[in-house]
Amino acid sequence: MSIAEDLLEEKVTMLDLTEFTQVESGTSVLQTLEKMKAEKNNCVFVTRGAKLAGILTDRDVLRRVVDRPDLWERPVDEVMTHQPRAIQASQTAGEALRMMNEMHFRNTPVLNADGEIVGNLTFIGLIRYLADHFPEEVINLPPEPDQFGEERYGG
């Protein structure tokens, strides 16, 4: 099967839906940031019950929070992106790739038919998916593309 066919047929759930940080609506900004740091994630999904209410990314923190200590004890709801665009688990990898590219997203929630969070699709997950289709070409790239060895190494 070609990469084009795979992108059109494989469901997004077949990709690496990396772990994510999750907090309940009403959690303070500071607690949210501490949890993101402890779990080493660059985004957090904010939920109300089992449903996605919003997302806060490291970009959002830099734009809206870092120089505003008056917000640190406020609820994360005040600085998150409300009702973020999400990918449905039933969508294809190609649809996910197109949306993330067009919207310039680095993190996108993946939801099941009930609107519950299945995972977090990242641009790194998409790059790994694409690289898996070209393992020989990717693995054999020189560290500097314009650099070539004059003779074969290793016999």
Tab-separated table of N, CA and C in Angstrom:
chain	number	residue	atom	x	y	z
A	1	MET	N	0.844	-1.182	0.000
A	1	MET	CA	0.000	0.000	0.000
A	1	MET	C	0.890	1.246	0.000
A	2	SER	N	0.496	2.270	-0.717
A	2	SER	CA	1.286	3.500	-0.787
A	2	SER	C	0.949	4.418	0.384
A	3	ILE	N	1.793	5.391	0.596
A	3	ILE	CA	1.549	6.367	1.664
A	3	ILE	C	0.239	7.100	1.433
A	4	ALA	N	-0.066	7.438	0.183
A	4	ALA	CA	-1.306	8.148	-0.137
A	4	ALA	C	-2.517	7.297	0.239
A	5	GLU	N	-2.462	6.009	-0.084
A	5	GLU	CA	-3.573	5.114	0.256
A	5	GLU	C	-3.699	4.961	1.763
A	6	ASP	N	-2.566	4.832	2.442
A	6	ASP	CA	-2.592	4.716	3.903
A	6	ASP	C	-3.207	5.949	4.553
A	7	LEU	N	-2.819	7.127	4.082
A	7	LEU	CA	-3.365	8.362	4.645
A	7	LEU	C	-4.871	8.456	4.463
A	8	LEU	N	-5.368	7.913	3.367
A	8	LEU	CA	-6.801	7.971	3.082
A	8	LEU	C	-7.599	6.885	3.797
A	9	GLU	N	-6.925	5.828	4.250
A	9	GLU	CA	-7.645	4.702	4.828
A	9	GLU	C	-7.429	4.501	6.324
A	10	GLU	N	-6.213	4.712	6.807
A	10	GLU	CA	-5.931	4.443	8.217
A	10	GLU	C	-6.590	5.474	9.115
A	11	LYS	N	-7.227	4.984	10.162
A	11	LYS	CA	-7.876	5.867	11.129
A	11	LYS	C	-6.816	6.523	12.011
A	12	VAL	N	-7.148	7.683	12.487
A	12	VAL	CA	-6.218	8.458	13.298
A	12	VAL	C	-5.830	7.692	14.566
A	13	THR	N	-6.668	6.771	15.020
A	13	THR	CA	-6.357	5.998	16.216
A	13	THR	C	-5.185	5.042	16.000
A	14	MET	N	-4.771	4.841	14.757
A	14	MET	CA	-3.615	3.992	14.462
A	14	MET	C	-2.307	4.764	14.637
A	15	LEU	N	-2.380	6.068	14.802
A	15	LEU	CA	-1.200	6.894	14.991
A	15	LEU	C	-0.847	6.942	16.470
A	16	ASP	N	0.305	7.497	16.765
A	16	ASP	CA	0.753	7.644	18.148
A	16	ASP	C	-0.025	8.779	18.799
A	17	LEU	N	-0.973	8.444	19.629
A	17	LEU	CA	-1.746	9.445	20.364
A	17	LEU	C	-1.090	9.601	21.726
A	18	THR	N	-0.066	10.425	21.749
A	18	THR	CA	0.785	10.544	22.921
A	18	THR	C	-0.014	10.927	24.148
A	19	GLU	N	0.603	10.666	25.248
A	19	GLU	CA	-0.043	10.997	26.512
A	19	GLU	C	-0.227	12.505	26.613
A	20	PHE	N	-1.130	12.873	27.467
A	20	PHE	CA	-1.440	14.281	27.637
A	20	PHE	C	-1.742	14.539	29.100
A	21	THR	N	-1.655	15.777	29.460
A	21	THR	CA	-2.030	16.197	30.800
A	21	THR	C	-3.488	16.594	30.771
A	22	GLN	N	-4.186	16.294	31.837
A	22	GLN	CA	-5.613	16.607	31.904
A	22	GLN	C	-5.922	17.189	33.276
A	23	VAL	N	-6.694	18.271	33.291
A	23	VAL	CA	-7.172	18.857	34.541
A	23	VAL	C	-8.659	19.159	34.401
A	24	GLU	N	-9.308	19.249	35.526
A	24	GLU	CA	-10.731	19.558	35.550
A	24	GLU	C	-10.909	21.079	35.485
A	25	SER	N	-11.955	21.502	34.828
A	25	SER	CA	-12.318	22.917	34.765
A	25	SER	C	-12.333	23.489	36.178
A	26	GLY	N	-11.799	24.690	36.336
A	26	GLY	CA	-11.755	25.334	37.640
A	26	GLY	C	-10.407	25.209	38.335
A	27	THR	N	-9.545	24.325	37.853
A	27	THR	CA	-8.200	24.180	38.412
A	27	THR	C	-7.447	25.485	38.188
A	28	SER	N	-6.646	25.888	39.155
A	28	SER	CA	-5.915	27.145	38.999
A	28	SER	C	-4.874	27.025	37.900
A	29	VAL	N	-4.524	28.164	37.336
A	29	VAL	CA	-3.499	28.212	36.293
A	29	VAL	C	-2.189	27.653	36.841
A	30	LEU	N	-1.815	28.048	38.049
A	30	LEU	CA	-0.564	27.586	38.645
A	30	LEU	C	-0.557	26.071	38.839
A	31	GLN	N	-1.637	25.500	39.353
A	31	GLN	CA	-1.721	24.044	39.519
A	31	GLN	C	-1.645	23.344	38.155
A	32	THR	N	-2.279	23.934	37.169
A	32	THR	CA	-2.251	23.367	35.824
A	32	THR	C	-0.834	23.344	35.279
A	33	LEU	N	-0.125	24.458	35.425
A	33	LEU	CA	1.251	24.540	34.932
A	33	LEU	C	2.169	23.577	35.678
A	34	GLU	N	1.969	23.451	36.989
A	34	GLU	CA	2.779	22.513	37.773
A	34	GLU	C	2.537	21.078	37.314
A	35	LYS	N	1.295	20.747	36.991
A	35	LYS	CA	0.974	19.396	36.523
A	35	LYS	C	1.585	19.151	35.135
A	36	MET	N	1.500	20.157	34.255
A	36	MET	CA	2.129	20.027	32.933
A	36	MET	C	3.625	19.774	33.079
A	37	LYS	N	4.258	20.520	33.965
A	37	LYS	CA	5.699	20.381	34.171
A	37	LYS	C	6.026	19.008	34.744
A	38	ALA	N	5.297	18.577	35.748
A	38	ALA	CA	5.557	17.286	36.384
A	38	ALA	C	5.375	16.129	35.401
A	39	GLU	N	4.399	16.238	34.520
A	39	GLU	CA	4.120	15.172	33.556
A	39	GLU	C	4.883	15.352	32.244
A	40	LYS	N	5.638	16.449	32.154
A	40	LYS	CA	6.482	16.744	30.984
A	40	LYS	C	5.687	16.756	29.685
A	41	ASN	N	4.563	17.470	29.704
A	41	ASN	CA	3.742	17.636	28.511
A	41	ASN	C	3.637	19.109	28.172
A	42	ASN	N	3.489	19.407	26.869
A	42	ASN	CA	3.431	20.808	26.448
A	42	ASN	C	2.009	21.301	26.231
A	43	CYS	N	1.032	20.480	26.612
A	43	CYS	CA	-0.343	20.951	26.561
A	43	CYS	C	-1.165	20.224	27.604
A	44	VAL	N	-2.279	20.831	27.943
A	44	VAL	CA	-3.195	20.235	28.913
A	44	VAL	C	-4.605	20.328	28.353
A	45	PHE	N	-5.359	19.247	28.491
A	45	PHE	CA	-6.766	19.248	28.112
A	45	PHE	C	-7.569	19.531	29.371
A	46	VAL	N	-8.447	20.510	29.268
A	46	VAL	CA	-9.304	20.883	30.391
A	46	VAL	C	-10.662	20.239	30.159
A	47	THR	N	-11.150	19.533	31.170
A	47	THR	CA	-12.399	18.794	31.016
A	47	THR	C	-13.461	19.272	31.991
A	48	ARG	N	-14.691	19.013	31.603
A	48	ARG	CA	-15.842	19.136	32.497
A	48	ARG	C	-16.480	17.760	32.489
A	49	GLY	N	-16.256	17.033	33.563
A	49	GLY	CA	-16.660	15.636	33.556
A	49	GLY	C	-15.751	14.884	32.603
A	50	ALA	N	-16.346	14.141	31.695
A	50	ALA	CA	-15.550	13.381	30.721
A	50	ALA	C	-15.402	14.116	29.393
A	51	LYS	N	-15.954	15.321	29.295
A	51	LYS	CA	-15.964	16.057	28.021
A	51	LYS	C	-14.864	17.121	27.982
A	52	LEU	N	-14.329	17.320	26.795
A	52	LEU	CA	-13.304	18.335	26.574
A	52	LEU	C	-13.932	19.728	26.595
A	53	ALA	N	-13.403	20.593	27.462
A	53	ALA	CA	-13.893	21.969	27.553
A	53	ALA	C	-12.921	22.958	26.933
A	54	GLY	N	-11.623	22.612	26.973
A	54	GLY	CA	-10.630	23.534	26.441
A	54	GLY	C	-9.253	22.916	26.414
A	55	ILE	N	-8.321	23.692	25.886
A	55	ILE	CA	-6.921	23.278	25.797
A	55	ILE	C	-6.045	24.469	26.156
A	56	LEU	N	-4.946	24.180	26.826
A	56	LEU	CA	-3.941	25.193	27.129
A	56	LEU	C	-2.603	24.616	26.694
A	57	THR	N	-1.929	25.317	25.799
A	57	THR	CA	-0.642	24.849	25.281
A	57	THR	C	0.480	25.731	25.809
A	58	ASP	N	1.707	25.279	25.583
A	58	ASP	CA	2.851	26.089	25.996
A	58	ASP	C	2.858	27.436	25.283
A	59	ARG	N	2.385	27.477	24.053
A	59	ARG	CA	2.273	28.763	23.332
A	59	ARG	C	1.301	29.700	24.041
A	60	ASP	N	0.160	29.148	24.482
A	60	ASP	CA	-0.823	29.953	25.208
A	60	ASP	C	-0.211	30.516	26.490
A	61	VAL	N	0.562	29.694	27.165
A	61	VAL	CA	1.201	30.133	28.411
A	61	VAL	C	2.125	31.308	28.126
A	62	LEU	N	2.913	31.206	27.061
A	62	LEU	CA	3.831	32.294	26.723
A	62	LEU	C	3.088	33.566	26.325
A	63	ARG	N	1.990	33.422	25.621
A	63	ARG	CA	1.241	34.595	25.151
A	63	ARG	C	0.355	35.226	26.221
A	64	ARG	N	-0.249	34.392	27.064
A	64	ARG	CA	-1.304	34.895	27.947
A	64	ARG	C	-0.983	34.877	29.434
A	65	VAL	N	0.003	34.100	29.858
A	65	VAL	CA	0.138	33.838	31.289
A	65	VAL	C	1.464	34.271	31.885
A	66	VAL	N	2.559	34.007	31.187
A	66	VAL	CA	3.877	34.097	31.792
A	66	VAL	C	4.160	35.464	32.428
A	67	ASP	N	3.698	36.526	31.845
A	67	ASP	CA	3.964	37.858	32.405
A	67	ASP	C	2.752	38.428	33.147
A	68	ARG	N	1.831	37.542	33.537
A	68	ARG	CA	0.623	37.968	34.246
A	68	ARG	C	0.438	37.201	35.554
A	69	PRO	N	1.268	37.462	36.561
A	69	PRO	CA	1.152	36.726	37.826
A	69	PRO	C	-0.217	36.888	38.492
A	70	ASP	N	-0.954	37.927	38.106
A	70	ASP	CA	-2.297	38.118	38.655
A	70	ASP	C	-3.254	37.007	38.211
A	71	LEU	N	-2.892	36.280	37.144
A	71	LEU	CA	-3.739	35.193	36.642
A	71	LEU	C	-3.390	33.835	37.234
A	72	TRP	N	-2.258	33.706	37.872
A	72	TRP	CA	-1.761	32.410	38.293
A	72	TRP	C	-2.700	31.676	39.249
A	73	GLU	N	-3.422	32.409	40.078
A	73	GLU	CA	-4.359	31.768	41.017
A	73	GLU	C	-5.781	31.717	40.468
A	74	ARG	N	-5.977	32.241	39.290
A	74	ARG	CA	-7.296	32.225	38.638
A	74	ARG	C	-7.550	30.859	38.006
A	75	PRO	N	-8.808	30.531	37.710
A	75	PRO	CA	-9.097	29.255	37.039
A	75	PRO	C	-8.495	29.207	35.635
A	76	VAL	N	-8.025	28.041	35.242
A	76	VAL	CA	-7.427	27.852	33.920
A	76	VAL	C	-8.427	28.207	32.824
A	77	ASP	N	-9.696	28.121	33.110
A	77	ASP	CA	-10.746	28.445	32.139
A	77	ASP	C	-10.602	29.857	31.575
A	78	GLU	N	-9.982	30.754	32.348
A	78	GLU	CA	-9.843	32.147	31.919
A	78	GLU	C	-8.756	32.342	30.863
A	79	VAL	N	-7.844	31.389	30.738
A	79	VAL	CA	-6.745	31.555	29.787
A	79	VAL	C	-6.694	30.459	28.723
A	80	MET	N	-7.504	29.428	28.856
A	80	MET	CA	-7.471	28.319	27.887
A	80	MET	C	-8.207	28.707	26.610
A	81	THR	N	-8.002	27.929	25.583
A	81	THR	CA	-8.770	28.047	24.347
A	81	THR	C	-10.025	27.206	24.544
A	82	HIS	N	-11.173	27.866	24.512
A	82	HIS	CA	-12.452	27.176	24.729
A	82	HIS	C	-12.883	26.429	23.475
A	83	GLN	N	-13.524	25.289	23.675
A	83	GLN	CA	-14.056	24.463	22.590
A	83	GLN	C	-13.056	24.352	21.434
A	84	PRO	N	-11.892	23.763	21.713
A	84	PRO	CA	-10.868	23.667	20.667
A	84	PRO	C	-11.288	22.721	19.552
A	85	ARG	N	-10.730	22.953	18.377
A	85	ARG	CA	-10.949	22.028	17.263
A	85	ARG	C	-10.368	20.684	17.669
A	86	ALA	N	-11.057	19.643	17.312
A	86	ALA	CA	-10.618	18.291	17.655
A	86	ALA	C	-10.775	17.395	16.439
A	87	ILE	N	-10.119	16.265	16.490
A	87	ILE	CA	-10.216	15.252	15.454
A	87	ILE	C	-11.053	14.117	16.015
A	88	GLN	N	-11.947	13.612	15.221
A	88	GLN	CA	-12.746	12.458	15.633
A	88	GLN	C	-11.925	11.189	15.403
A	89	ALA	N	-12.058	10.235	16.307
A	89	ALA	CA	-11.318	8.977	16.203
A	89	ALA	C	-11.622	8.245	14.897
A	90	SER	N	-12.760	8.524	14.312
A	90	SER	CA	-13.156	7.860	13.064
A	90	SER	C	-12.538	8.506	11.824
A	91	GLN	N	-11.897	9.664	11.974
A	91	GLN	CA	-11.291	10.339	10.833
A	91	GLN	C	-9.994	9.656	10.426
A	92	THR	N	-9.593	9.902	9.194
A	92	THR	CA	-8.369	9.284	8.689
A	92	THR	C	-7.132	10.105	9.053
A	93	ALA	N	-5.988	9.450	8.931
A	93	ALA	CA	-4.714	10.124	9.179
A	93	ALA	C	-4.540	11.296	8.226
A	94	GLY	N	-4.986	11.137	6.982
A	94	GLY	CA	-4.887	12.215	6.003
A	94	GLY	C	-5.709	13.427	6.391
A	95	GLU	N	-6.907	13.201	6.907
A	95	GLU	CA	-7.748	14.315	7.358
A	95	GLU	C	-7.090	15.031	8.532
A	96	ALA	N	-6.511	14.261	9.423
A	96	ALA	CA	-5.819	14.856	10.576
A	96	ALA	C	-4.628	15.681	10.124
A	97	LEU	N	-3.845	15.119	9.220
A	97	LEU	CA	-2.674	15.823	8.696
A	97	LEU	C	-3.082	17.129	8.027
A	98	ARG	N	-4.117	17.085	7.209
A	98	ARG	CA	-4.589	18.284	6.510
A	98	ARG	C	-5.029	19.361	7.512
A	99	MET	N	-5.850	18.980	8.498
A	99	MET	CA	-6.343	19.954	9.457
A	99	MET	C	-5.202	20.560	10.273
A	100	MET	N	-4.316	19.708	10.774
A	100	MET	CA	-3.227	20.219	11.602
A	100	MET	C	-2.310	21.128	10.802
A	101	ASN	N	-2.070	20.806	9.541
A	101	ASN	CA	-1.233	21.641	8.689
A	101	ASN	C	-1.911	22.983	8.409
A	102	GLU	N	-3.172	22.952	8.029
A	102	GLU	CA	-3.892	24.192	7.699
A	102	GLU	C	-4.057	25.102	8.912
A	103	MET	N	-4.290	24.508	10.081
A	103	MET	CA	-4.544	25.300	11.287
A	103	MET	C	-3.259	25.600	12.076
A	104	HIS	N	-2.133	25.026	11.637
A	104	HIS	CA	-0.847	25.203	12.321
A	104	HIS	C	-0.900	24.698	13.756
A	105	PHE	N	-1.573	23.557	13.955
A	105	PHE	CA	-1.680	22.957	15.284
A	105	PHE	C	-0.490	22.048	15.547
A	106	ARG	N	0.002	22.076	16.779
A	106	ARG	CA	1.033	21.133	17.202
A	106	ARG	C	0.445	20.046	18.083
A	107	ASN	N	-0.707	20.300	18.665
A	107	ASN	CA	-1.418	19.348	19.515
A	107	ASN	C	-2.890	19.408	19.151
A	108	THR	N	-3.501	18.245	18.979
A	108	THR	CA	-4.921	18.205	18.637
A	108	THR	C	-5.590	17.072	19.404
A	109	PRO	N	-6.630	17.398	20.164
A	109	PRO	CA	-7.354	16.339	20.875
A	109	PRO	C	-8.039	15.398	19.885
A	110	VAL	N	-8.030	14.115	20.221
A	110	VAL	CA	-8.751	13.114	19.442
A	110	VAL	C	-9.893	12.633	20.329
A	111	LEU	N	-11.120	12.721	19.794
A	111	LEU	CA	-12.313	12.378	20.566
A	111	LEU	C	-13.033	11.186	19.962
A	112	ASN	N	-13.679	10.386	20.816
A	112	ASN	CA	-14.494	9.281	20.309
A	112	ASN	C	-15.897	9.804	19.972
A	113	ALA	N	-16.769	8.922	19.563
A	113	ALA	CA	-18.118	9.312	19.141
A	113	ALA	C	-18.924	9.948	20.270
A	114	ASP	N	-18.566	9.629	21.520
A	114	ASP	CA	-19.264	10.213	22.676
A	114	ASP	C	-18.651	11.531	23.120
A	115	GLY	N	-17.623	11.993	22.405
A	115	GLY	CA	-16.978	13.257	22.750
A	115	GLY	C	-15.957	13.135	23.867
A	116	GLU	N	-15.592	11.905	24.220
A	116	GLU	CA	-14.594	11.690	25.265
A	116	GLU	C	-13.198	11.657	24.642
A	117	ILE	N	-12.210	12.078	25.409
A	117	ILE	CA	-10.834	12.171	24.916
A	117	ILE	C	-10.227	10.778	24.755
A	118	VAL	N	-9.711	10.527	23.558
A	118	VAL	CA	-9.020	9.275	23.246
A	118	VAL	C	-7.520	9.482	23.367
A	119	GLY	N	-7.048	10.666	22.984
A	119	GLY	CA	-5.623	10.944	23.040
A	119	GLY	C	-5.293	12.293	22.459
A	120	ASN	N	-4.008	12.530	22.325
A	120	ASN	CA	-3.481	13.786	21.809
A	120	ASN	C	-2.626	13.469	20.587
A	121	LEU	N	-3.033	13.959	19.439
A	121	LEU	CA	-2.233	13.787	18.230
A	121	LEU	C	-1.310	14.993	18.106
A	122	THR	N	-0.015	14.720	18.005
A	122	THR	CA	0.967	15.795	17.905
A	122	THR	C	1.610	15.801	16.524
A	123	PHE	N	2.236	16.901	16.194
A	123	PHE	CA	2.945	16.972	14.916
A	123	PHE	C	4.087	15.963	14.898
A	124	ILE	N	4.694	15.694	16.037
A	124	ILE	CA	5.747	14.685	16.112
A	124	ILE	C	5.170	13.305	15.803
A	125	GLY	N	3.969	13.028	16.298
A	125	GLY	CA	3.310	11.763	15.987
A	125	GLY	C	3.074	11.602	14.499
A	126	LEU	N	2.685	12.702	13.848
A	126	LEU	CA	2.477	12.655	12.400
A	126	LEU	C	3.795	12.469	11.651
A	127	ILE	N	4.842	13.134	12.097
A	127	ILE	CA	6.149	12.987	11.455
A	127	ILE	C	6.640	11.549	11.591
A	128	ARG	N	6.468	10.971	12.764
A	128	ARG	CA	6.872	9.565	12.959
A	128	ARG	C	6.079	8.642	12.043
A	129	TYR	N	4.796	8.900	11.915
A	129	TYR	CA	3.947	8.097	11.035
A	129	TYR	C	4.464	8.161	9.595
A	130	LEU	N	4.754	9.371	9.134
A	130	LEU	CA	5.265	9.529	7.766
A	130	LEU	C	6.649	8.901	7.609
A	131	ALA	N	7.505	9.077	8.601
A	131	ALA	CA	8.861	8.520	8.533
A	131	ALA	C	8.825	6.995	8.516
A	132	ASP	N	7.848	6.398	9.178
A	132	ASP	CA	7.728	4.937	9.184
A	132	ASP	C	7.468	4.381	7.787
A	133	HIS	N	6.950	5.202	6.898
A	133	HIS	CA	6.693	4.758	5.530
A	133	HIS	C	7.932	4.854	4.644
A	134	PHE	N	8.955	5.527	5.147
A	134	PHE	CA	10.190	5.695	4.385
A	134	PHE	C	11.390	5.398	5.281
A	135	PRO	N	11.417	4.235	5.936
A	135	PRO	CA	12.473	3.998	6.926
A	135	PRO	C	13.880	4.048	6.349
A	136	GLU	N	14.104	3.448	5.202
A	136	GLU	CA	15.447	3.414	4.648
A	136	GLU	C	15.913	4.820	4.284
A	137	GLU	N	15.037	5.594	3.657
A	137	GLU	CA	15.401	6.948	3.248
A	137	GLU	C	15.667	7.850	4.449
A	138	VAL	N	14.864	7.707	5.507
A	138	VAL	CA	15.012	8.569	6.682
A	138	VAL	C	16.229	8.157	7.501
A	139	ILE	N	16.391	6.871	7.743
A	139	ILE	CA	17.493	6.393	8.573
A	139	ILE	C	18.837	6.650	7.911
A	140	ASN	N	18.886	6.594	6.600
A	140	ASN	CA	20.152	6.728	5.893
A	140	ASN	C	20.510	8.154	5.494
A	141	LEU	N	19.751	9.127	5.947
A	141	LEU	CA	20.096	10.515	5.648
A	141	LEU	C	21.359	10.901	6.401
A	142	PRO	N	22.275	11.589	5.741
A	142	PRO	CA	23.453	12.072	6.470
A	142	PRO	C	23.028	13.191	7.426
A	143	PRO	N	23.810	13.404	8.490
A	143	PRO	CA	23.447	14.455	9.446
A	143	PRO	C	23.345	15.832	8.786
A	144	GLU	N	24.157	16.026	7.770
A	144	GLU	CA	24.088	17.255	6.994
A	144	GLU	C	23.800	16.827	5.559
A	145	PRO	N	22.627	17.156	5.016
A	145	PRO	CA	22.227	16.641	3.708
A	145	PRO	C	23.204	16.908	2.569
A	146	ASP	N	24.003	17.963	2.654
A	146	ASP	CA	24.950	18.266	1.582
A	146	ASP	C	26.292	17.556	1.770
A	147	GLN	N	26.423	16.807	2.854
A	147	GLN	CA	27.674	16.130	3.155
A	147	GLN	C	27.583	14.671	2.719
A	148	PHE	N	28.529	14.239	1.938
A	148	PHE	CA	28.580	12.854	1.488
A	148	PHE	C	29.970	12.302	1.744
A	149	GLY	N	30.026	11.058	2.181
A	149	GLY	CA	31.306	10.411	2.405
A	149	GLY	C	32.001	10.142	1.081
A	150	GLU	N	33.330	10.246	1.082
A	150	GLU	CA	34.074	9.994	-0.152
A	150	GLU	C	34.218	8.521	-0.418
A	151	GLU	N	34.197	7.707	0.639
A	151	GLU	CA	34.244	6.256	0.454
A	151	GLU	C	33.291	5.610	1.445
A	152	ARG	N	32.910	4.407	1.133
A	152	ARG	CA	31.964	3.676	1.950
A	152	ARG	C	32.585	3.364	3.302
A	153	TYR	N	31.788	3.516	4.354
A	153	TYR	CA	32.255	3.254	5.702
A	153	TYR	C	31.831	1.865	6.130
A	154	GLY	N	32.697	1.112	6.751
A	154	GLY	CA	32.340	-0.160	7.352
A	154	GLY	C	32.425	-1.356	6.453
A	155	GLY	N	33.070	-1.222	5.336
A	155	GLY	CA	33.425	-2.356	4.552
A	155	GLY	C	32.525	-2.877	3.588
